[in-house]
CSV table of C-alpha atoms in Angstrom, one decimal:
chain,number,residue,atom,x,y,z
A,254,MET,CA,0.0,0.0,0.0
A,255,SER,CA,1.4,3.4,-0.9
A,256,SER,CA,1.8,6.2,1.5
A,257,ALA,CA,-1.1,7.9,-0.1
A,258,ASP,CA,-3.3,5.0,0.7
A,259,ALA,CA,-2.0,4.8,4.3
A,260,LYS,CA,-2.4,8.5,5.0
A,261,PRO,CA,-5.0,9.9,2.8
A,262,CYS,CA,-5.2,13.7,2.5
A,263,ARG,CA,-8.6,14.8,3.8
A,264,PRO,CA,-9.1,18.5,3.7
A,265,PRO,CA,-12.2,19.8,5.5
A,266,LEU,CA,-15.4,19.9,3.6
A,267,SER,CA,-15.6,23.7,4.1
A,268,SER,CA,-12.6,24.0,1.8
A,269,PHE,CA,-14.5,22.7,-1.1
A,270,TRP,CA,-16.7,25.7,-1.6
A,271,ARG,CA,-13.8,28.0,-0.9
A,272,ASP,CA,-11.6,26.3,-3.5
A,273,LEU,CA,-14.3,25.9,-6.1
A,274,PRO,CA,-14.1,28.5,-8.9
A,275,ARG,CA,-17.0,30.9,-9.3
A,276,GLU,CA,-18.1,29.1,-12.4
A,277,GLY,CA,-18.3,25.9,-10.6
A,278,ARG,CA,-20.5,27.5,-7.9
A,279,LEU,CA,-22.8,28.8,-10.5
A,280,LEU,CA,-23.2,25.4,-12.2
A,281,LEU,CA,-24.0,23.8,-8.8
A,282,SER,CA,-26.5,26.5,-7.9
A,283,VAL,CA,-29.1,25.3,-10.5
A,284,VAL,CA,-28.8,21.5,-10.2
A,285,ALA,CA,-31.4,20.9,-7.5
A,286,PHE,CA,-33.9,23.2,-9.2
A,287,GLN,CA,-33.4,21.5,-12.6
A,288,PHE,CA,-33.9,18.1,-11.1
A,289,ILE,CA,-37.0,19.0,-9.2
A,290,GLY,CA,-38.5,19.2,-12.7
A,291,THR,CA,-37.1,15.8,-13.5
A,292,GLY,CA,-38.5,14.3,-10.4
A,293,LEU,CA,-42.0,15.7,-11.2
A,294,VAL,CA,-42.4,13.5,-14.3
A,295,LEU,CA,-39.9,10.7,-13.8
A,296,PRO,CA,-42.2,8.3,-12.0
A,297,PHE,CA,-45.2,9.1,-14.3
A,298,TRP,CA,-44.0,8.5,-17.8
A,299,VAL,CA,-45.9,5.2,-18.2
A,300,VAL,CA,-49.0,6.5,-16.3
A,301,TYR,CA,-49.1,9.6,-18.5
A,302,LEU,CA,-48.7,7.8,-21.9
A,303,HIS,CA,-51.0,4.9,-21.0
A,304,GLU,CA,-53.7,6.3,-18.7
A,305,ILE,CA,-53.9,9.9,-19.8
A,306,ARG,CA,-53.0,9.7,-23.5
A,307,GLY,CA,-54.6,6.3,-24.0
A,308,PHE,CA,-51.6,4.5,-25.7
A,309,SER,CA,-51.5,0.7,-25.4
A,310,LEU,CA,-48.9,-0.7,-23.0
A,311,ASP,CA,-47.0,-2.3,-25.9
A,312,THR,CA,-46.8,1.1,-27.6
A,313,VAL,CA,-45.7,2.7,-24.4
A,314,GLY,CA,-43.0,0.2,-24.1
A,315,LEU,CA,-41.7,1.0,-27.6
A,316,LEU,CA,-41.9,4.7,-26.8
A,317,MET,CA,-39.8,4.3,-23.6
A,318,ALA,CA,-37.3,2.2,-25.5
A,319,LEU,CA,-37.1,5.1,-28.0
A,320,LEU,CA,-36.2,7.4,-25.1
A,321,SER,CA,-33.1,5.3,-24.2
A,322,LEU,CA,-32.2,4.5,-27.8
A,323,ALA,CA,-32.1,8.2,-28.8
A,324,GLY,CA,-29.7,8.9,-25.9
A,325,PHE,CA,-27.5,6.1,-26.9
A,326,LEU,CA,-27.4,7.0,-30.6
A,327,VAL,CA,-26.5,10.6,-30.0
A,328,LEU,CA,-23.4,9.8,-27.8
A,329,GLY,CA,-21.0,9.1,-30.7
A,330,PRO,CA,-21.6,12.2,-32.7
A,331,GLY,CA,-22.1,14.2,-29.5
A,332,GLY,CA,-18.6,13.5,-28.2
A,333,VAL,CA,-17.2,14.8,-31.5
A,334,VAL,CA,-19.4,17.9,-31.4
A,335,ILE,CA,-18.3,18.6,-27.9
A,336,ASP,CA,-14.6,18.6,-28.9
A,337,ARG,CA,-15.2,20.7,-31.9
A,338,ILE,CA,-17.6,23.4,-30.6
A,339,GLY,CA,-17.0,23.2,-26.9
A,340,ALA,CA,-18.9,21.7,-23.9
A,341,ARG,CA,-20.9,25.0,-23.3
A,342,LYS,CA,-22.5,25.1,-26.7
A,343,ALA,CA,-23.2,21.3,-26.5
A,344,MET,CA,-24.9,21.9,-23.1
A,345,ILE,CA,-27.0,24.7,-24.6
A,346,ALA,CA,-28.1,22.4,-27.4
A,347,SER,CA,-28.9,19.7,-24.9
A,348,LEU,CA,-31.0,22.1,-22.7
A,349,LEU,CA,-32.9,23.4,-25.8
A,350,ALA,CA,-33.7,19.9,-26.9
A,351,ALA,CA,-34.9,18.9,-23.4
A,352,PHE,CA,-37.0,22.1,-23.2
A,353,THR,CA,-38.6,21.6,-26.6
A,354,GLY,CA,-39.2,17.9,-26.0
A,355,GLN,CA,-41.0,18.4,-22.7
A,356,LEU,CA,-43.1,21.2,-24.2
A,357,ILE,CA,-44.1,18.7,-26.9
A,358,MET,CA,-44.9,16.0,-24.4
A,359,ALA,CA,-47.2,18.3,-22.5
A,360,PHE,CA,-49.5,18.3,-25.6
A,361,ALA,CA,-48.7,15.0,-27.2
A,362,THR,CA,-52.0,13.3,-28.0
A,363,THR,CA,-50.8,11.1,-30.8
A,364,VAL,CA,-48.1,8.5,-31.0
A,365,PRO,CA,-46.0,10.3,-33.7
A,366,VAL,CA,-46.0,13.5,-31.7
A,367,ALA,CA,-45.1,11.7,-28.5
A,368,ALA,CA,-42.3,9.9,-30.4
A,369,VAL,CA,-40.8,13.3,-31.5
A,370,GLY,CA,-41.0,14.6,-28.0
A,371,LEU,CA,-39.4,11.5,-26.5
A,372,ALA,CA,-36.7,11.4,-29.1
A,373,LEU,CA,-35.8,15.0,-28.3
A,374,VAL,CA,-35.8,14.3,-24.5
A,375,GLY,CA,-33.7,11.2,-25.0
A,376,SER,CA,-31.2,12.8,-27.2
A,377,SER,CA,-30.8,15.6,-24.7
A,378,PHE,CA,-30.1,13.1,-22.0
A,379,GLY,CA,-27.4,11.4,-24.1
A,380,LEU,CA,-25.7,14.7,-25.0
A,381,ALA,CA,-26.1,16.3,-21.6
A,382,TRP,CA,-23.9,13.7,-19.6
A,383,PRO,CA,-20.7,14.0,-21.6
A,384,ALA,CA,-21.1,17.7,-22.2
A,385,SER,CA,-21.6,18.5,-18.5
A,386,GLN,CA,-18.7,16.2,-17.5
A,387,SER,CA,-16.5,18.0,-20.0
A,388,MET,CA,-17.7,21.4,-18.9
A,389,VAL,CA,-16.9,20.6,-15.3
A,390,ALA,CA,-13.4,19.3,-16.2
A,391,THR,CA,-12.7,22.6,-17.9
A,392,ILE,CA,-13.5,24.8,-14.9
A,393,VAL,CA,-13.0,22.6,-11.8
A,394,PRO,CA,-9.4,21.7,-10.7
A,395,SER,CA,-8.7,18.0,-10.8
A,396,ARG,CA,-8.0,17.7,-7.0
A,397,ILE,CA,-11.6,18.7,-6.1
A,398,ARG,CA,-13.4,17.2,-9.1
A,399,PRO,CA,-14.5,14.1,-7.1
A,400,ARG,CA,-16.1,16.4,-4.5
A,401,TYR,CA,-17.8,18.3,-7.2
A,402,PHE,CA,-19.2,15.2,-8.9
A,403,GLY,CA,-20.3,13.9,-5.5
A,404,MET,CA,-21.9,17.2,-4.5
A,405,ASN,CA,-23.7,17.4,-7.9
A,406,PHE,CA,-25.0,13.9,-7.4
A,407,ALA,CA,-26.4,14.7,-3.9
A,408,LEU,CA,-28.1,17.8,-5.2
A,409,LEU,CA,-29.5,15.9,-8.2
A,410,ASN,CA,-31.0,13.3,-5.9
A,411,LEU,CA,-32.4,16.0,-3.6
A,412,GLY,CA,-34.1,17.6,-6.5
A,413,VAL,CA,-35.5,14.3,-7.9
A,414,GLY,CA,-36.8,13.4,-4.4
A,415,VAL,CA,-38.5,16.8,-3.8
A,416,GLY,CA,-39.9,16.7,-7.3
A,417,GLY,CA,-41.2,13.2,-6.8
A,418,ILE,CA,-43.0,14.2,-3.6
A,419,ILE,CA,-44.6,17.2,-5.4
A,420,GLY,CA,-45.5,15.1,-8.4
A,421,GLY,CA,-47.2,12.5,-6.2
A,422,ILE,CA,-49.3,15.3,-4.7
A,423,VAL,CA,-50.1,17.1,-7.9
A,424,ALA,CA,-50.7,14.1,-10.3
A,425,ASP,CA,-54.4,13.2,-10.7
A,426,VAL,CA,-55.3,10.7,-13.4
A,427,SER,CA,-58.9,12.2,-13.4
A,428,ARG,CA,-57.5,15.6,-14.4
A,429,PRO,CA,-55.1,15.4,-17.3
A,430,VAL,CA,-54.3,19.1,-16.9
A,431,THR,CA,-52.3,18.2,-13.8
A,432,PHE,CA,-49.9,16.1,-15.9
A,433,GLN,CA,-49.6,18.9,-18.5
A,434,ILE,CA,-48.7,21.3,-15.8
A,435,MET,CA,-45.9,19.0,-14.6
A,436,TYR,CA,-44.4,18.6,-18.0
A,437,LEU,CA,-44.5,22.3,-18.5
A,438,ALA,CA,-42.8,22.8,-15.2
A,439,GLU,CA,-40.2,20.3,-16.2
A,440,ALA,CA,-39.5,22.3,-19.3
A,441,THR,CA,-39.2,25.5,-17.3
A,442,SER,CA,-36.7,23.8,-14.9
A,443,TYR,CA,-34.1,23.9,-17.8
A,444,LEU,CA,-34.2,27.7,-18.1
A,445,PRO,CA,-32.0,28.8,-15.2
A,446,ALA,CA,-29.1,26.6,-16.5
A,447,LEU,CA,-29.7,27.9,-20.0
A,448,ILE,CA,-29.6,31.5,-18.7
A,449,LEU,CA,-26.3,30.8,-16.9
A,450,LEU,CA,-24.6,29.4,-20.0
A,451,LEU,CA,-25.8,32.3,-22.2
A,452,GLY,CA,-24.8,34.8,-19.6
A,453,PRO,CA,-22.4,34.5,-16.7
A,454,LEU,CA,-20.8,31.3,-18.1
A,455,ARG,CA,-20.5,32.4,-21.7
A,456,HIS,CA,-16.7,32.8,-21.5
A,457,VAL,CA,-16.0,29.1,-20.4
A,458,GLY,CA,-16.4,25.7,-21.9
A,459,GLY,CA,-15.2,26.6,-25.4
A,460,PRO,CA,-13.3,24.1,-27.6
A,461,HIS,CA,-9.7,23.4,-26.6
A,462,ARG,CA,-7.3,25.8,-28.2
A,463,SER,CA,-3.9,24.3,-28.8
A,464,GLU,CA,-0.8,24.7,-30.9
A,465,PRO,CA,-1.2,23.2,-34.4
A,466,HIS,CA,1.4,20.5,-33.8
A,467,GLU,CA,-0.7,19.1,-30.8
A,468,HIS,CA,-3.6,18.3,-33.1
A,469,ALA,CA,-1.3,17.0,-35.7
A,470,THR,CA,0.2,14.5,-33.2
A,471,ALA,CA,-3.3,13.6,-32.0
A,472,ASP,CA,-4.5,13.1,-35.6
A,473,ALA,CA,-1.5,10.9,-36.3
A,474,ALA,CA,-2.5,8.7,-33.4
A,475,GLY,CA,-6.0,8.7,-34.5
A,476,VAL,CA,-9.0,10.4,-32.8
A,477,SER,CA,-11.8,8.0,-33.9
A,478,TYR,CA,-13.6,6.1,-31.2
A,479,LEU,CA,-12.1,2.9,-32.4
A,480,ALA,CA,-8.6,4.4,-32.0
A,481,LEU,CA,-9.4,5.6,-28.5
A,482,LEU,CA,-10.7,2.1,-27.5
A,483,ARG,CA,-7.4,0.7,-28.6
A,484,ARG,CA,-5.9,2.5,-25.7
A,485,PRO,CA,-5.9,0.0,-22.8
A,486,ALA,CA,-6.9,2.5,-20.1
A,487,VAL,CA,-9.8,3.8,-22.1
A,488,LEU,CA,-11.1,0.3,-23.0
A,489,SER,CA,-10.8,-0.9,-19.4
A,490,LEU,CA,-12.6,2.1,-18.0
A,491,THR,CA,-15.4,1.7,-20.6
A,492,LEU,CA,-15.8,-2.0,-19.6
A,493,LEU,CA,-15.8,-1.0,-15.9
A,494,SER,CA,-18.5,1.6,-16.7
A,495,PHE,CA,-20.6,-1.0,-18.4
A,496,ALA,CA,-20.2,-3.7,-15.8
A,497,ALA,CA,-20.9,-1.3,-12.9
A,498,ALA,CA,-24.0,0.1,-14.6
A,499,PHE,CA,-25.3,-3.4,-15.6
A,500,VAL,CA,-25.2,-4.8,-12.1
A,501,GLY,CA,-26.1,-1.4,-10.6
A,502,TYR,CA,-28.5,1.2,-12.1
A,503,ALA,CA,-29.9,-1.0,-14.8
A,504,GLN,CA,-31.1,-3.5,-12.1
A,505,LEU,CA,-32.1,-0.9,-9.5
A,506,ASN,CA,-34.5,0.8,-11.9
A,507,ALA,CA,-35.9,-2.3,-13.5
A,508,GLY,CA,-34.9,-5.6,-12.0
A,509,MET,CA,-35.2,-4.7,-8.3
A,510,PRO,CA,-38.9,-3.5,-8.5
A,511,ALA,CA,-39.8,-6.5,-10.7
A,512,TYR,CA,-38.2,-8.9,-8.2
A,513,ALA,CA,-39.7,-7.1,-5.2
A,514,ARG,CA,-43.2,-7.3,-6.7
A,515,ALA,CA,-43.2,-10.7,-8.3
A,516,VAL,CA,-41.0,-12.7,-5.9
A,517,SER,CA,-41.0,-10.8,-2.6
A,518,GLU,CA,-44.6,-9.7,-3.0
A,519,VAL,CA,-44.2,-6.3,-1.5
A,520,SER,CA,-46.7,-3.5,-2.0
A,521,THR,CA,-46.3,-0.6,-4.4
A,522,ARG,CA,-46.3,1.7,-1.4
A,523,ALA,CA,-43.4,-0.3,0.2
A,524,LEU,CA,-41.6,-0.1,-3.1
A,525,GLY,CA,-42.1,3.7,-3.1
A,526,TRP,CA,-40.7,3.9,0.4
A,527,ALA,CA,-37.6,1.9,-0.7
A,528,PHE,CA,-36.8,4.4,-3.4
A,529,ALA,CA,-37.4,7.2,-0.9
A,530,ALA,CA,-34.9,5.6,1.4
A,531,ASN,CA,-32.4,5.3,-1.4
A,532,THR,CA,-32.7,9.0,-2.1
A,533,LEU,CA,-32.4,10.0,1.6
A,534,VAL,CA,-29.3,8.0,2.1
A,535,ILE,CA,-27.6,9.7,-0.8
A,536,VAL,CA,-28.6,13.2,0.3
A,537,LEU,CA,-27.5,12.6,3.9
A,538,LEU,CA,-24.3,10.6,3.4
A,539,GLN,CA,-22.8,11.9,0.2
A,540,LEU,CA,-20.7,14.6,1.9
A,541,LEU,CA,-19.5,12.3,4.6
A,542,VAL,CA,-18.4,9.7,2.1
A,543,LEU,CA,-16.6,12.3,0.0
A,544,ARG,CA,-14.6,13.3,3.1
A,545,HIS,CA,-13.4,9.8,3.6
A,546,MET,CA,-12.6,9.1,-0.1
A,547,GLU,CA,-9.9,11.8,-0.3
A,548,GLY,CA,-6.5,10.5,-1.1
A,549,ARG,CA,-7.5,6.9,-1.7
A,550,ARG,CA,-7.1,4.9,-4.9
A,551,ARG,CA,-10.3,5.3,-6.9
A,552,THR,CA,-10.1,1.8,-8.2
A,553,ARG,CA,-10.3,0.6,-4.5
A,554,VAL,CA,-13.2,2.8,-3.9
A,555,VAL,CA,-15.0,1.1,-6.8
A,556,VAL,CA,-14.2,-2.3,-5.1
A,557,ALA,CA,-15.9,-1.0,-1.9
A,558,MET,CA,-18.9,0.1,-4.0
A,559,ALA,CA,-19.1,-3.3,-5.6
A,560,LEU,CA,-19.0,-5.1,-2.2
A,561,MET,CA,-21.9,-2.9,-1.0
A,562,TRP,CA,-23.9,-3.6,-4.0
A,563,ALA,CA,-23.3,-7.4,-3.4
A,564,VAL,CA,-24.7,-6.9,0.1
A,565,SER,CA,-27.7,-5.0,-1.3
A,566,TRP,CA,-28.6,-7.8,-3.7
A,567,LEU,CA,-28.2,-10.4,-0.9
A,568,LEU,CA,-30.6,-8.4,1.2
A,569,LEU,CA,-33.1,-8.3,-1.7
A,570,SER,CA,-32.7,-12.1,-2.1
A,571,ALA,CA,-33.4,-12.5,1.6
A,572,SER,CA,-36.7,-10.7,1.2
A,573,SER,CA,-38.0,-13.6,-1.0
A,574,LEU,CA,-37.7,-15.9,2.0
A,575,ILE,CA,-40.6,-14.1,3.7
A,576,PRO,CA,-42.8,-12.9,0.8
A,577,GLY,CA,-45.7,-10.5,1.4
A,578,THR,CA,-44.6,-9.6,5.0
A,579,LEU,CA,-43.4,-6.5,6.7
A,580,GLY,CA,-40.0,-8.1,7.0
A,581,ALA,CA,-39.9,-8.4,3.2
A,582,SER,CA,-40.7,-4.7,2.8
A,583,LEU,CA,-38.0,-3.8,5.3
A,584,LEU,CA,-35.4,-5.9,3.5
A,585,VAL,CA,-36.2,-4.3,0.2
A,586,ALA,CA,-35.8,-0.9,1.7
A,587,ALA,CA,-32.5,-2.1,3.2
A,588,CYS,CA,-31.4,-3.2,-0.3
A,589,ALA,CA,-32.2,0.2,-1.7
A,590,SER,CA,-30.4,2.0,1.2
A,591,VAL,CA,-27.2,0.0,1.0
A,592,PHE,CA,-27.2,0.3,-2.8
A,593,ALA,CA,-27.4,4.1,-2.3
A,594,LEU,CA,-24.3,4.0,-0.1
A,595,GLY,CA,-22.5,2.3,-3.0
A,596,GLU,CA,-23.8,5.0,-5.4
A,597,THR,CA,-22.2,7.7,-3.2
A,598,LEU,CA,-18.8,6.0,-3.9
A,599,LEU,CA,-19.4,5.5,-7.7
A,600,GLN,CA,-20.5,8.9,-8.8
A,601,PRO,CA,-17.5,10.9,-7.6
A,602,THR,CA,-15.1,8.3,-8.8
A,603,VAL,CA,-15.6,7.0,-12.4
A,604,PRO,CA,-16.2,10.5,-13.9
A,605,ALA,CA,-13.1,11.8,-12.1
A,606,MET,CA,-11.0,8.9,-13.5
A,607,VAL,CA,-12.3,9.6,-17.0
A,608,ASN,CA,-11.6,13.3,-17.0
A,609,ASP,CA,-8.2,13.0,-15.4
A,610,LEU,CA,-7.3,10.5,-18.1
A,611,ALA,CA,-8.6,12.6,-21.0
A,612,PRO,CA,-6.5,15.1,-23.0
A,613,ASP,CA,-8.3,18.4,-23.3
A,614,HIS,CA,-8.9,18.2,-27.0
A,615,LEU,CA,-10.5,14.8,-26.7
A,616,ARG,CA,-12.4,15.2,-23.5
A,617,GLY,CA,-15.8,15.1,-25.3
A,618,ARG,CA,-15.0,11.8,-26.9
A,619,TYR,CA,-13.7,10.3,-23.7
A,620,ASN,CA,-16.8,11.2,-21.8
A,621,ALA,CA,-19.0,10.0,-24.6
A,622,ILE,CA,-17.3,6.6,-24.5
A,623,SER,CA,-17.8,6.3,-20.8
A,624,SER,CA,-21.4,7.4,-21.1
A,625,ALA,CA,-21.9,4.8,-23.8
A,626,GLY,CA,-20.9,2.1,-21.3
A,627,PHE,CA,-23.6,3.2,-19.0
A,628,GLN,CA,-26.2,3.6,-21.7
A,629,ALA,CA,-25.4,0.2,-23.2
A,630,ALA,CA,-26.1,-1.3,-19.7
A,631,SER,CA,-29.3,0.6,-19.4
A,632,VAL,CA,-30.5,-0.9,-22.7
A,633,THR,CA,-29.4,-4.5,-22.1
A,634,GLY,CA,-29.9,-4.8,-18.3
A,635,PRO,CA,-33.6,-4.5,-18.0
A,636,PRO,CA,-34.5,-7.0,-20.7
A,637,VAL,CA,-32.2,-9.7,-19.0
A,638,ALA,CA,-33.8,-9.0,-15.6
A,639,GLY,CA,-37.3,-9.2,-17.0
A,640,LEU,CA,-36.6,-12.4,-18.9
A,641,LEU,CA,-35.2,-14.2,-15.9
A,642,ILE,CA,-37.7,-12.9,-13.3
A,643,ASP,CA,-40.7,-13.5,-15.5
A,644,ARG,CA,-39.7,-17.1,-16.0
A,645,GLY,CA,-39.4,-17.7,-12.2
A,646,LEU,CA,-35.6,-17.6,-12.3
A,647,GLY,CA,-35.2,-14.9,-9.7
A,648,ALA,CA,-32.4,-16.9,-7.9
A,649,ALA,CA,-30.5,-17.1,-11.2
A,650,TRP,CA,-30.9,-13.3,-11.6
A,651,ILE,CA,-29.5,-12.7,-8.1
A,652,GLY,CA,-26.6,-15.1,-8.9
A,653,MET,CA,-25.9,-13.3,-12.1
A,654,LEU,CA,-25.6,-10.0,-10.3
A,655,LEU,CA,-23.3,-11.5,-7.7
A,656,VAL,CA,-21.0,-12.8,-10.5
A,657,GLY,CA,-21.3,-9.4,-12.1
A,658,VAL,CA,-20.1,-7.7,-8.9
A,659,LEU,CA,-17.1,-10.0,-8.9
A,660,VAL,CA,-16.4,-8.9,-12.5
A,661,VAL,CA,-16.5,-5.3,-11.4
A,662,VAL,CA,-13.9,-6.1,-8.7
A,663,VAL,CA,-11.6,-8.0,-11.0
A,664,VAL,CA,-11.7,-5.4,-13.8
A,665,SER,CA,-11.2,-2.5,-11.3
A,666,VAL,CA,-8.2,-4.1,-9.5
A,667,LEU,CA,-6.5,-6.3,-12.1
A,668,TRP,CA,-7.2,-4.4,-15.3
A,669,VAL,CA,-8.0,-0.7,-14.7
A,670,GLU,CA,-5.6,-0.1,-11.8
A,671,PRO,CA,-2.3,-1.2,-13.5
A,672,GLN,CA,-3.2,0.8,-16.7
A,673,LEU,CA,-4.4,4.0,-15.0
A,674,PRO,CA,-1.9,6.8,-14.3
A,675,ALA,CA,-1.5,7.4,-10.6
A,676,ALA,CA,-3.0,10.9,-10.8
A,677,ALA,CA,-6.1,9.6,-12.6
A,678,ASN,CA,-6.4,7.0,-9.8
A,679,GLY,CA,-6.5,9.8,-7.2
A,680,VAL,CA,-3.0,9.3,-5.7
A,681,GLY,CA,-0.7,11.4,-7.8
A,682,GLN,CA,-0.3,14.9,-9.0
A,683,PRO,CA,-3.0,15.9,-11.5
A,684,ALA,CA,-0.6,17.8,-13.8
A,685,ASP,CA,0.0,16.3,-17.3
A,686,VAL,CA,-2.6,13.6,-16.9
A,687,GLY,CA,-4.1,13.0,-20.3
A,688,ASP,CA,-1.2,14.5,-22.1
A,689,SER,CA,0.7,11.2,-21.6
A,690,VAL,CA,-2.2,9.2,-22.8
């Protein structure tokens, strides 16, 4: 174990806001408000499309698949666009697409109109992640990026949680106008960030300006996605992103509710409380977790996350032993809570590794590749969970997740760690990271 591992540097949390550039503070200031809007509609997509607009469930399933597919398809060209025009302009394009898409959804009474709205919203999601990560990397120093990503994640969850509570109060299937109001409010929630990017932040997040020979060297090495994936550290991080998302978010959002309802027989109300517990743990513990992550190898933090997720899936499995009982509901809530603790380790870690590894002029592509790993998992994970659980193979599904957790550990320690520069792994000086890649 290195000295950095043995004696991690842990500056006080108060230093984060003091050290954060003004531009970083402005970006953080609108996160919670924006995601209150997201929380308003996030739980009600299927309800709105099926019960309010009258689309059949199979049509709704195709429309929701379009939402994810659009986000995945935009990643490749999106990364190139970010590198060419800059992260700020890409973020503006993403916000405009989301704003327009949600406006369309508020009045979408036919399938083609809803498809256009969902395609815009999905593509905005796909572009927003790599654009925002690249924007953060251009204005936030490397040494405090993990704290920024963690703080952003906590504020995001706070917004989604508050929005979900408000949405649950406002939504009324007997009054379609309540859903329209929520979608209009969701569209409005993007305006503060848009105003910031067009005003106070207009001077940051442009394309990387470098000497001509730098791009000549980069072009000689190749800047296509295939060329980047030939770089061992990039390929291993992409695999890590996919594996972590496959056994993590893809299952929490789809497999866990399906297992809890079909196998553990918990009520929808208990399931709602489980997700509320998940959000609460993130909001309450993210800052504390950030404090204890400082100076530690990020790959080892990923291992700790994987072990927590293994515990969470074992708790979910235990709930099937006492189906339909209060104990089963409590175990499902415990699963979601322990999973949330793992989330607080993941979100400040993988984005920091990617952005400390990326050269400035390829930052958009690096973030797009990492995002593609997450998106691919979100597309493939839910069908696998549905297939196994629907056929009474819940135990096999749990076993698959535990094997997947082991894969995350092995990839992180035996593949990513040896290939990752020390600075990108959180234990070296951040200078020159990316330039050597």
